[in-house]
Tab-separated table of C-alpha atoms and ligand atoms in Angstrom:
chain	number	residue	atom	x	y	z
A	1	VAL	CA	-20.141	1.527	2.325
A	2	ILE	CA	-22.971	1.079	4.755
A	3	ARG	CA	-25.504	-0.969	2.894
A	4	PRO	CA	-29.107	-1.553	3.826
A	5	PRO	CA	-29.999	-5.157	4.643
A	6	GLY	CA	-30.932	-7.112	1.543
A	7	ALA	CA	-28.821	-5.008	-0.743
A	8	PHE	CA	-26.242	-7.714	-1.221
A	9	LEU	CA	-27.856	-9.419	-4.219
A	10	THR	CA	-28.495	-6.128	-5.968
A	11	LEU	CA	-24.977	-5.055	-5.272
A	12	THR	CA	-23.501	-8.309	-6.491
A	13	ALA	CA	-25.491	-8.016	-9.717
A	14	ALA	CA	-24.293	-4.437	-10.114
A	15	LEU	CA	-20.732	-5.551	-9.545
A	16	LEU	CA	-20.694	-8.347	-12.115
A	17	PRO	CA	-19.885	-6.192	-15.125
A	18	VAL	CA	-17.091	-4.643	-13.087
A	19	LEU	CA	-15.631	-7.948	-12.083
A	20	LEU	CA	-15.777	-9.180	-15.652
A	21	LEU	CA	-14.147	-6.121	-17.117
A	22	PRO	CA	-11.579	-7.244	-19.672
A	23	ALA	CA	-8.198	-6.898	-18.077
A	24	CYS	CA	-5.500	-6.094	-20.541
A	25	GLN	CA	-6.408	-6.039	-24.212
A	26	PRO	CA	-3.766	-5.327	-26.811
A	27	ALA	CA	-3.346	-1.593	-26.938
A	28	GLN	CA	-6.039	0.169	-28.936
A	29	PRO	CA	-5.086	3.798	-28.566
A	30	PRO	CA	-8.214	5.937	-28.669
A	31	ALA	CA	-8.214	9.270	-30.419
A	32	ARG	CA	-5.355	11.391	-29.202
A	33	SER	CA	-6.158	13.809	-26.483
A	34	ALA	CA	-3.461	16.160	-25.384
A	35	ALA	CA	-5.462	16.984	-22.283
A	36	ARG	CA	-5.263	13.569	-20.661
A	37	PRO	CA	-2.910	13.767	-17.674
A	38	ASN	CA	-0.343	11.146	-16.784
A	39	VAL	CA	-0.558	9.390	-13.430
A	40	ILE	CA	2.198	8.294	-11.060
A	41	VAL	CA	1.348	6.316	-7.934
A	42	TYR	CA	4.446	6.325	-5.706
A	43	LEU	CA	4.194	3.895	-2.805
A	44	VAL	CA	6.778	3.770	-0.031
A	45	ASP	CA	6.397	0.418	1.693
A	46	THR	CA	6.098	0.393	5.514
A	47	LEU	CA	5.974	4.166	5.992
A	48	ARG	CA	4.038	5.323	9.028
A	49	ALA	CA	2.716	8.841	8.603
A	50	ASP	CA	3.730	10.190	12.002
A	51	ARG	CA	7.477	10.097	11.216
A	52	LEU	CA	7.166	12.591	8.343
A	53	GLY	CA	7.656	16.299	8.878
A	54	CYS	CA	4.447	17.195	7.066
A	55	TYR	CA	2.584	14.842	9.446
A	56	GLY	CA	4.149	16.324	12.580
A	57	GLY	CA	7.149	13.982	12.762
A	58	PRO	CA	9.963	14.921	15.147
A	59	ARG	CA	13.026	14.885	12.848
A	60	PRO	CA	13.980	16.658	9.602
A	61	ILE	CA	13.949	13.475	7.507
A	62	SER	CA	11.432	14.421	4.808
A	63	PRO	CA	12.225	17.893	3.411
A	64	ARG	CA	11.378	16.921	-0.177
A	65	LEU	CA	8.064	15.332	0.704
A	66	ASP	CA	7.214	18.237	3.011
A	67	ALA	CA	7.801	20.673	0.135
A	68	PHE	CA	5.802	18.432	-2.225
A	69	SER	CA	2.901	18.406	0.238
A	70	ARG	CA	2.720	22.207	0.104
A	71	GLU	CA	2.109	22.003	-3.649
A	72	SER	CA	-0.397	19.175	-3.244
A	73	VAL	CA	-3.339	18.118	-1.102
A	74	LEU	CA	-2.342	16.343	2.095
A	75	PHE	CA	-4.807	13.991	3.752
A	76	GLU	CA	-4.009	14.116	7.458
A	77	ASN	CA	-5.987	11.014	8.374
A	78	ALA	CA	-5.543	8.421	5.656
A	79	THR	CA	-6.148	4.838	6.697
A	80	ALA	CA	-4.647	1.631	5.352
A	81	ALA	CA	-6.869	-1.316	4.483
A	82	SER	CA	-4.548	-3.819	6.137
A	83	ALA	CA	-1.293	-4.085	8.075
A	84	TRP	CA	0.790	-5.840	5.460
A	85	THR	CA	1.648	-5.221	1.867
A	86	ARG	CA	-0.436	-7.428	-0.367
A	87	PRO	CA	-4.000	-6.822	0.900
A	88	SER	CA	-3.311	-3.079	1.188
A	89	VAL	CA	-1.894	-2.777	-2.330
A	90	VAL	CA	-4.813	-4.786	-3.725
A	91	SER	CA	-7.198	-2.351	-2.000
A	92	LEU	CA	-5.258	0.581	-3.424
A	93	LEU	CA	-5.372	-0.802	-6.978
A	94	THR	CA	-8.996	-2.033	-6.888
A	95	GLY	CA	-10.941	0.279	-4.548
A	96	LEU	CA	-12.171	-2.790	-2.638
A	97	ASN	CA	-11.763	-3.529	1.061
A	98	PRO	CA	-9.973	-6.780	1.962
A	99	LEU	CA	-13.310	-8.247	3.065
A	100	ARG	CA	-14.426	-7.799	-0.557
A	101	HIS	CA	-11.287	-8.677	-2.545
A	102	GLY	CA	-10.418	-11.603	-0.285
A	103	VAL	CA	-6.625	-11.340	-0.618
A	104	HIS	CA	-5.304	-11.972	2.889
A	105	GLU	CA	-2.743	-14.733	3.189
A	106	ARG	CA	0.905	-14.929	2.210
A	107	LEU	CA	0.252	-16.968	-0.948
A	108	ASP	CA	-3.034	-15.349	-2.078
A	109	ARG	CA	-3.019	-14.029	-5.656
A	110	LEU	CA	-4.664	-10.881	-6.998
A	111	PRO	CA	-7.938	-12.325	-8.364
A	112	ALA	CA	-8.017	-12.187	-12.167
A	113	GLU	CA	-11.667	-11.080	-12.298
A	114	ILE	CA	-11.286	-7.825	-10.336
A	115	ALA	CA	-10.744	-4.623	-12.316
A	116	THR	CA	-7.561	-2.758	-11.364
A	117	LEU	CA	-6.432	0.819	-11.888
A	118	PRO	CA	-3.662	-0.137	-14.366
A	119	GLY	CA	-6.075	-2.424	-16.222
A	120	ILE	CA	-8.725	0.304	-16.529
A	121	LEU	CA	-6.191	2.872	-17.746
A	122	HIS	CA	-4.514	0.404	-20.118
A	123	ALA	CA	-7.898	-0.358	-21.689
A	124	ASP	CA	-8.295	3.410	-22.070
A	125	GLY	CA	-5.094	3.718	-24.108
A	126	TYR	CA	-2.633	4.581	-21.361
A	127	GLN	CA	0.897	3.199	-21.412
A	128	THR	CA	1.364	1.409	-18.146
A	129	ALA	CA	4.537	0.473	-16.303
A	130	ALA	CA	5.433	-0.700	-12.802
A	131	PHE	CA	8.805	-0.854	-11.062
A	132	VAL	CA	8.508	-2.781	-7.846
A	133	SER	CA	11.064	-3.741	-5.205
A	134	SER	CA	8.849	-5.931	-2.984
A	135	ALA	CA	8.814	-9.730	-3.115
A	136	VAL	CA	5.104	-9.824	-2.335
A	137	ILE	CA	3.852	-7.588	-5.163
A	138	THR	CA	5.147	-9.575	-8.117
A	139	ALA	CA	4.014	-11.041	-11.429
A	140	GLN	CA	3.814	-14.415	-9.699
A	141	PHE	CA	0.994	-13.020	-7.555
A	142	GLY	CA	-0.790	-11.485	-10.548
A	143	PHE	CA	0.344	-7.888	-10.094
A	144	ASP	CA	1.671	-7.574	-13.655
A	145	ARG	CA	-1.895	-7.590	-14.976
A	146	GLY	CA	-2.706	-4.367	-16.823
A	147	PHE	CA	0.933	-3.301	-17.189
A	148	ASP	CA	2.781	-3.095	-20.516
A	149	VAL	CA	6.013	-3.220	-18.548
A	150	PHE	CA	6.282	-4.785	-15.099
A	151	ARG	CA	9.714	-5.075	-13.560
A	152	GLN	CA	10.591	-6.415	-10.145
A	153	GLU	CA	14.136	-6.466	-8.841
A	154	VAL	CA	13.600	-7.858	-5.452
A	155	LYS	CA	16.896	-9.452	-4.583
A	156	GLU	CA	19.094	-6.954	-6.366
A	157	ALA	CA	17.267	-4.146	-4.655
A	158	ILE	CA	17.450	-5.699	-1.209
A	159	GLU	CA	21.055	-6.853	-1.352
A	160	ALA	CA	22.482	-3.745	-2.892
A	161	THR	CA	24.036	-1.156	-0.643
A	162	ARG	CA	22.023	1.586	-2.273
A	163	PRO	CA	18.413	2.327	-1.382
A	164	THR	CA	15.696	0.511	-3.328
A	165	SER	CA	14.296	3.951	-4.159
A	166	ALA	CA	17.444	4.643	-6.233
A	167	TRP	CA	16.742	1.528	-8.311
A	168	VAL	CA	13.099	2.595	-8.718
A	169	ASN	CA	14.261	5.998	-9.995
A	170	GLU	CA	16.729	4.520	-12.487
A	171	GLN	CA	14.009	2.310	-13.914
A	172	ALA	CA	11.445	5.100	-14.033
A	173	PHE	CA	13.792	7.638	-15.648
A	174	SER	CA	14.876	5.138	-18.275
A	175	TRP	CA	11.297	4.111	-19.079
A	176	LEU	CA	10.086	7.727	-19.215
A	177	ALA	CA	12.852	8.518	-21.721
A	178	ARG	CA	11.779	5.753	-24.100
A	179	ARG	CA	7.996	5.863	-23.680
A	180	ASP	CA	5.587	6.752	-26.503
A	181	ARG	CA	5.168	10.507	-26.111
A	182	ASP	CA	1.871	10.531	-27.988
A	183	ARG	CA	0.004	8.709	-25.258
A	184	PRO	CA	-0.460	9.404	-21.535
A	185	PHE	CA	1.081	7.018	-19.025
A	186	PHE	CA	0.363	5.354	-15.712
A	187	LEU	CA	3.409	4.558	-13.614
A	188	TYR	CA	3.311	2.501	-10.396
A	189	LEU	CA	6.497	2.883	-8.372
A	190	HIS	CA	6.966	0.761	-5.245
A	191	SER	CA	9.957	1.524	-3.065
A	192	LEU	CA	10.962	-0.582	-0.066
A	193	ASP	CA	13.491	1.531	1.811
A	194	PRO	CA	11.882	1.747	5.302
A	195	HIS	CA	10.895	-1.935	5.272
A	196	MET	CA	13.268	-4.111	7.282
A	197	PRO	CA	16.185	-4.646	7.107
A	198	TYR	CA	16.680	-1.153	8.532
A	199	SER	CA	19.965	-0.712	6.707
A	200	PRO	CA	20.366	2.938	5.755
A	201	PRO	CA	23.262	3.856	3.497
A	202	GLU	CA	25.857	6.477	4.334
A	203	PRO	CA	25.963	9.389	4.681
A	204	TYR	CA	22.408	9.240	6.015
A	205	ARG	CA	23.225	6.850	8.859
A	206	LYS	CA	25.942	9.055	10.330
A	207	ARG	CA	23.594	11.993	10.207
A	208	PHE	CA	20.390	10.526	11.611
A	209	ALA	CA	21.386	7.355	13.497
A	210	PRO	CA	24.995	7.775	14.680
A	211	GLN	CA	24.339	5.960	17.978
A	212	ALA	CA	22.512	2.946	16.565
A	213	ASP	CA	24.298	-0.343	15.909
A	214	PRO	CA	23.704	-0.957	12.191
A	215	ALA	CA	23.585	-4.727	12.813
A	216	ALA	CA	20.475	-4.241	14.959
A	217	GLY	CA	18.482	-3.444	11.838
A	218	SER	CA	19.072	-6.826	10.173
A	219	VAL	CA	16.089	-9.019	9.322
A	220	ALA	CA	17.423	-11.765	11.612
A	221	HIS	CA	17.632	-9.381	14.579
A	222	VAL	CA	14.231	-7.763	14.077
A	223	VAL	CA	12.543	-11.125	13.465
A	224	ALA	CA	14.119	-12.485	16.684
A	225	LEU	CA	12.728	-9.488	18.593
A	226	ARG	CA	9.366	-9.845	16.895
A	227	ASP	CA	9.119	-13.540	17.660
A	228	GLY	CA	10.166	-13.111	21.294
A	229	GLN	CA	13.461	-14.975	20.895
A	230	LEU	CA	15.395	-11.858	21.921
A	231	HIS	CA	14.631	-9.379	24.679
A	232	PRO	CA	15.001	-5.793	23.546
A	233	ALA	CA	17.883	-3.743	24.899
A	234	PRO	CA	16.862	-0.620	26.887
A	235	HIS	CA	17.256	1.688	23.873
A	236	GLU	CA	16.298	-0.868	21.247
A	237	ALA	CA	13.116	0.827	20.069
A	238	ASP	CA	14.800	4.248	19.822
A	239	ASP	CA	17.778	2.784	17.941
A	240	LEU	CA	15.645	0.869	15.461
A	241	LEU	CA	13.388	3.870	14.991
A	242	ALA	CA	16.482	5.996	14.238
A	243	LEU	CA	17.634	3.496	11.583
A	244	TYR	CA	14.090	3.361	10.188
A	245	ASP	CA	13.884	7.174	10.079
A	246	THR	CA	17.198	7.233	8.269
A	247	GLU	CA	15.871	4.971	5.541
A	248	ILE	CA	12.926	7.343	5.206
A	249	ALA	CA	15.435	10.176	4.719
A	250	ALA	CA	17.154	8.260	1.903
A	251	ASN	CA	13.802	7.533	0.281
A	252	ASP	CA	12.788	11.173	0.642
A	253	GLU	CA	15.844	12.301	-1.275
A	254	ALA	CA	15.146	9.791	-4.058
A	255	PHE	CA	11.517	10.932	-4.248
A	256	GLY	CA	12.806	14.488	-4.538
A	257	ARG	CA	15.070	13.473	-7.421
A	258	LEU	CA	12.071	11.949	-9.174
A	259	LEU	CA	10.158	15.224	-8.803
A	260	ASP	CA	13.189	17.150	-10.142
A	261	GLN	CA	13.334	14.813	-13.123
A	262	LEU	CA	9.626	15.266	-13.874
A	263	ARG	CA	10.137	19.030	-13.821
A	264	SER	CA	13.240	18.920	-15.983
A	265	VAL	CA	11.580	16.832	-18.708
A	266	GLY	CA	8.446	18.973	-18.678
A	267	LEU	CA	6.052	16.455	-17.115
A	268	TRP	CA	5.293	18.256	-13.845
A	269	ASP	CA	2.230	20.144	-15.067
A	270	SER	CA	0.727	17.209	-16.922
A	271	THR	CA	1.063	14.520	-14.263
A	272	VAL	CA	-1.109	13.515	-11.317
A	273	ILE	CA	1.144	12.268	-8.498
A	274	VAL	CA	-0.180	10.166	-5.620
A	275	PHE	CA	2.220	9.570	-2.720
A	276	VAL	CA	1.048	6.833	-0.369
A	277	SER	CA	2.176	3.943	1.813
A	278	ASP	CA	0.729	0.475	2.242
A	279	HIS	CA	0.957	0.330	6.069
A	280	GLY	CA	3.129	1.510	8.948
A	281	GLU	CA	5.482	-0.229	11.369
A	282	GLU	CA	5.519	-1.093	15.084
A	283	PHE	CA	8.306	-0.093	17.457
A	284	LEU	CA	6.862	-1.429	20.710
A	285	ASP	CA	4.018	1.117	20.517
A	286	HIS	CA	1.698	-1.674	21.654
A	287	GLY	CA	4.304	-4.246	22.620
A	288	GLY	CA	5.127	-5.519	19.138
A	289	TRP	CA	7.582	-5.010	16.303
A	290	GLU	CA	7.416	-4.813	12.526
A	291	HIS	CA	3.999	-5.283	10.922
A	292	GLY	CA	1.389	-7.854	10.039
A	293	ALA	CA	0.168	-8.698	13.535
A	294	SER	CA	-2.097	-5.871	14.730
A	295	LEU	CA	-4.262	-3.017	13.454
A	296	TYR	CA	-3.212	-0.129	15.695
A	297	GLN	CA	-2.722	3.326	14.216
A	298	GLU	CA	1.068	2.950	13.950
A	299	LEU	CA	0.143	0.450	11.233
A	300	LEU	CA	-3.007	1.981	9.749
A	301	HIS	CA	-2.179	5.701	9.684
A	302	VAL	CA	-0.406	6.207	6.362
A	303	PRO	CA	0.579	9.272	4.347
A	304	LEU	CA	-1.622	10.193	1.384
A	305	ILE	CA	-0.628	13.232	-0.649
A	306	VAL	CA	-2.155	13.989	-4.045
A	307	LYS	CA	-0.901	16.452	-6.621
A	308	ASP	CA	-3.386	17.159	-9.366
A	309	ALA	CA	-1.972	17.937	-12.822
A	310	ARG	CA	-4.056	21.123	-12.833
A	311	GLY	CA	-2.990	22.037	-9.325
A	312	ARG	CA	-6.461	21.819	-7.837
A	313	GLY	CA	-6.410	22.239	-4.067
A	314	ALA	CA	-2.656	22.868	-3.883
A	315	GLY	CA	-1.578	23.529	-0.299
A	316	ARG	CA	-4.779	22.220	1.256
A	317	ARG	CA	-4.702	19.881	4.260
A	318	ILE	CA	-7.766	17.726	4.850
A	319	ALA	CA	-8.517	16.337	8.301
A	320	GLU	CA	-11.354	14.014	7.342
A	321	THR	CA	-10.698	10.268	7.509
A	322	VAL	CA	-10.008	8.880	4.043
A	323	ARG	CA	-8.920	5.450	2.858
A	324	GLN	CA	-6.628	3.627	0.454
A	325	VAL	CA	-9.737	2.383	-1.382
A	326	ASP	CA	-10.501	6.018	-2.257
A	327	VAL	CA	-7.368	6.333	-4.400
A	328	LEU	CA	-8.701	4.490	-7.472
A	329	PRO	CA	-11.950	6.488	-7.793
A	330	THR	CA	-10.081	9.721	-7.020
A	331	VAL	CA	-7.496	9.163	-9.749
A	332	LEU	CA	-10.211	8.250	-12.257
A	333	ASP	CA	-12.231	11.323	-11.227
A	334	LEU	CA	-9.183	13.554	-11.725
A	335	LEU	CA	-8.967	12.120	-15.265
A	336	GLY	CA	-12.673	12.734	-15.822
A	337	LYS	CA	-13.460	9.038	-15.800
A	338	ALA	CA	-16.148	7.210	-13.848
A	339	ALA	CA	-15.092	4.582	-11.336
A	340	PRO	CA	-16.395	1.012	-11.582
A	341	GLN	CA	-19.782	0.556	-9.931
A	342	GLY	CA	-19.978	-1.125	-6.577
A	343	ILE	CA	-16.471	-0.470	-5.267
A	344	ASP	CA	-15.920	0.512	-1.639
A	345	GLY	CA	-13.924	3.679	-2.341
A	346	GLN	CA	-15.278	7.147	-3.078
A	347	SER	CA	-13.680	9.952	-5.054
A	348	LEU	CA	-11.902	12.517	-2.903
A	349	LEU	CA	-12.097	15.132	-5.667
A	350	PRO	CA	-14.855	17.090	-3.860
A	351	LEU	CA	-12.611	17.365	-0.770
A	352	LEU	CA	-9.604	18.134	-2.911
A	353	SER	CA	-11.495	20.894	-4.734
A	354	GLY	CA	-12.647	22.494	-1.511
A	355	SER	CA	-16.287	21.458	-1.483
A	356	PRO	CA	-17.856	21.589	1.959
A	357	GLN	CA	-16.890	18.543	3.993
A	358	ARG	CA	-19.168	15.580	3.868
A	359	SER	CA	-21.614	15.501	6.764
A	360	ARG	CA	-20.219	12.143	7.783
A	361	SER	CA	-17.097	10.377	6.571
A	362	PRO	CA	-17.572	6.864	5.270
A	363	ALA	CA	-16.396	4.101	7.565
A	364	ALA	CA	-12.784	3.017	7.124
A	365	PHE	CA	-12.381	-0.750	7.344
A	366	ALA	CA	-9.165	-2.713	7.759
A	367	SER	CA	-8.599	-6.441	7.967
A	368	LEU	CA	-5.744	-8.761	8.762
A	369	ASP	CA	-6.018	-12.511	8.263
A	370	LEU	CA	-2.450	-13.781	8.193
A	371	ASP	CA	-0.576	-16.683	9.764
A	372	GLY	CA	-3.425	-17.590	12.071
A	373	ARG	CA	-4.184	-14.040	13.186
A	374	ARG	CA	-7.544	-12.598	12.315
A	375	LEU	CA	-8.413	-9.005	13.181
A	376	ASP	CA	-10.843	-6.507	11.700
A	377	SER	CA	-11.199	-2.828	12.482
A	378	VAL	CA	-13.413	0.084	11.554
A	379	ILE	CA	-12.958	3.806	12.092
A	380	LEU	CA	-15.990	6.067	12.028
A	381	GLY	CA	-15.555	9.674	13.081
A	382	ARG	CA	-13.654	9.727	16.372
A	383	TRP	CA	-14.214	6.070	17.185
A	384	LYS	CA	-12.232	3.020	16.210
A	385	LEU	CA	-13.207	-0.554	16.988
A	386	VAL	CA	-10.725	-3.428	16.680
A	387	ARG	CA	-12.133	-6.910	16.848
A	388	THR	CA	-9.609	-9.672	17.410
A	389	ILE	CA	-10.944	-13.032	16.382
A	390	SER	CA	-7.781	-15.073	16.806
A	391	HIS	CA	-4.291	-14.039	17.746
A	392	ASP	CA	-1.311	-15.366	19.645
A	393	ARG	CA	-0.401	-12.072	21.304
A	394	LEU	CA	-3.524	-9.993	21.822
A	395	PRO	CA	-6.526	-11.057	23.823
A	396	VAL	CA	-9.415	-12.146	21.641
A	397	GLY	CA	-12.218	-9.618	21.922
A	398	GLU	CA	-13.083	-5.998	21.199
A	399	GLU	CA	-11.160	-2.794	21.754
A	400	LEU	CA	-12.702	0.649	21.284
A	401	TYR	CA	-10.562	3.779	21.041
A	402	ASP	CA	-11.385	7.445	20.825
A	403	VAL	CA	-8.733	8.152	18.200
A	404	ALA	CA	-9.439	11.891	18.308
A	405	ALA	CA	-8.748	12.259	22.036
A	406	ASP	CA	-6.478	9.215	22.402
A	407	PRO	CA	-4.574	8.875	19.100
A	408	LEU	CA	-1.999	6.534	20.673
A	409	GLU	CA	-4.816	4.103	21.601
A	410	ARG	CA	-3.946	3.792	25.280
A	411	THR	CA	-7.406	3.420	26.802
A	412	ASN	CA	-9.782	0.698	25.682
A	413	ARG	CA	-13.291	2.137	26.030
A	414	ALA	CA	-15.215	-0.922	24.881
A	415	THR	CA	-16.889	-1.367	28.254
A	416	THR	CA	-17.345	2.313	29.125
A	417	ASN	CA	-18.701	3.545	25.775
A	418	ARG	CA	-21.066	0.804	24.813
A	419	ASP	CA	-23.094	2.760	22.251
A	420	PRO	CA	-20.293	3.517	19.798
A	421	ALA	CA	-18.890	0.037	20.410
A	422	ALA	CA	-22.220	-1.517	19.413
A	423	LEU	CA	-22.614	0.773	16.387
A	424	LEU	CA	-19.151	-0.031	15.051
A	425	ALA	CA	-19.517	-3.739	15.770
A	426	GLY	CA	-22.696	-3.659	13.675
A	427	LEU	CA	-20.815	-1.978	10.818
A	428	LEU	CA	-18.125	-4.649	10.936
A	429	GLN	CA	-20.689	-7.426	10.961
A	430	ARG	CA	-22.479	-5.950	7.986
A	431	ALA	CA	-19.252	-5.418	6.034
A	432	GLU	CA	-18.257	-8.980	6.712
A	433	ARG	CA	-21.636	-10.365	5.657
A	434	ASP	CA	-21.843	-8.226	2.505
A	435	GLY	CA	-18.204	-8.751	1.572
A	436	GLY	CA	-18.092	-12.402	2.317
A	437	ARG	CA	-14.893	-12.916	0.308
A	438	ALA	CA	-16.611	-12.091	-2.954
A	439	THR	CA	-13.724	-13.571	-4.897
A	440	ALA	CA	-11.592	-16.670	-4.615
A	441	PRO	CA	-8.052	-15.354	-4.888
A	442	GLY	CA	-6.317	-18.689	-5.435
A	443	GLN	CA	-2.839	-19.266	-4.125
A	444	VAL	CA	0.626	-19.370	-5.565
A	445	PRO	CA	2.539	-22.597	-4.899
A	446	LEU	CA	5.377	-21.992	-2.481
A	447	ASP	CA	8.664	-22.980	-4.115
A	448	SER	CA	12.033	-22.637	-2.439
A	449	GLU	CA	13.003	-19.494	-4.366
A	450	LEU	CA	9.807	-17.713	-3.372
A	451	GLU	CA	10.135	-18.874	0.207
A	452	LYS	CA	13.673	-17.465	0.310
A	453	GLU	CA	12.508	-14.100	-1.004
A	454	LEU	CA	9.657	-13.939	1.470
A	455	ARG	CA	11.944	-14.872	4.358
A	456	ALA	CA	14.399	-12.151	3.348
A	457	LEU	CA	11.545	-9.728	3.979
A	458	GLY	CA	10.595	-11.380	7.254
A	459	TYR	CA	7.445	-12.998	5.867
A	460	GLY	CA	8.303	-16.543	6.883
A	461	SER	CA	6.049	-18.136	9.487
A	462	ARG	CA	6.558	-16.280	12.712
A	463	GLY	CA	8.880	-18.190	14.990
A	464	GLY	CA	9.442	-20.680	12.183
A	465	ARG	CA	6.935	-23.095	13.698
A	466	PRO	CA	3.322	-23.828	12.882
A	467	GLU	CA	0.794	-21.715	14.768
A	468	SER	CA	-0.462	-24.710	16.712
A	469	GLU	CA	2.967	-25.439	18.210
A	470	ARG	CA	3.635	-21.929	19.410
A	471	THR	CA	3.238	-20.753	22.932
A	472	PRO	CA	0.925	-17.784	23.190
A	473	ARG	CA	2.712	-14.684	24.482
B	501	ZN	ZN1	4.360	-3.440	2.974
């Protein structure tokens, strides 16, 4: 990730074949190989790691995931590439940091020239399917590329009284039953339960959030809080967190049912399972709500749990900082395949297999460039630097945190620890110069239907007014 000066041209040349990799050719199944594992990437949108039992969370909302983690490898310090869905999912599927893939804004498309995990596996003869319940990861934005089957049920999933994870399961079970059993598969499952609205179904709500007013979890209410049009009630953060936790509990049960199904149809021992989130959520941790406006750890610290088909590393917990961009090379490594040259991620297989820890973790970059806010961050070892370039809430400038000693990021050490601040600022500068928006993502035209779907998720312009007309707060 840290490149010597002058390496950019060489790197770009090395990357060209990768970028030009054919995306999705008609299936040409290679010779059958019984040994090739299946792969499931299960992403729970908006799931901050610290709520989960296996990450030290305070409530018993994740028994199925906790049990799964004991049969898998749990990465204690996994870092998101951004604080909202699309750039993070692009990083997950491409192994590139946002500064490289260039997908930042609400209408940016997945660039057609970047190789993706489903595209690579499809070209290798895998059956590929995706079942997605987010309005921002859709075919319209190019996310169907590389998938034989890509289904999105955004409105149905959001408006239904059942959790989106139940819809994801129905789709997955049905597809698994009718798939071609002679070929391995790649399945991308994207559940939206903890994303607002925080509207947990019964009986979960009575159990985990009996005190909270269910109406407080509506998109309209949370957006009004987020945009400063409503002042929070004294227990607002606790109530919303309880509703949020409850949605995690519903999602946990659905994830457990998926695992049961895989076992009952005999796929458990032949399937790699990656459990991950795209970003976390704010509950006034640093004065804000929801996500997409800052890069603090409540947004960047995500769960990452990997079950190898062969059970390598089962039960291991790894403290080293790892990243969403590491998922693509790790999955390919688990399948015995090389990753594309020039990506930002590195295979975690050595860590997973118990090799001695790397002498120094690679830097973990994150970027947010949305609705007039521009922030970049980098974590290296114990230090994290956040550089705010433009924002309507945070002061523009640099913040440095010792995330080992101060994981809640309470004390800005930018002026007291100048050496790490300068080192990390240099890393950010270099990443920005070398990345330089290597691709031109192109944008999707905003029609009224799309705007409605995005607003239902709270992705309309904040405050409903252009950035220039808003009062800084
Ligand atoms: Zn998201």
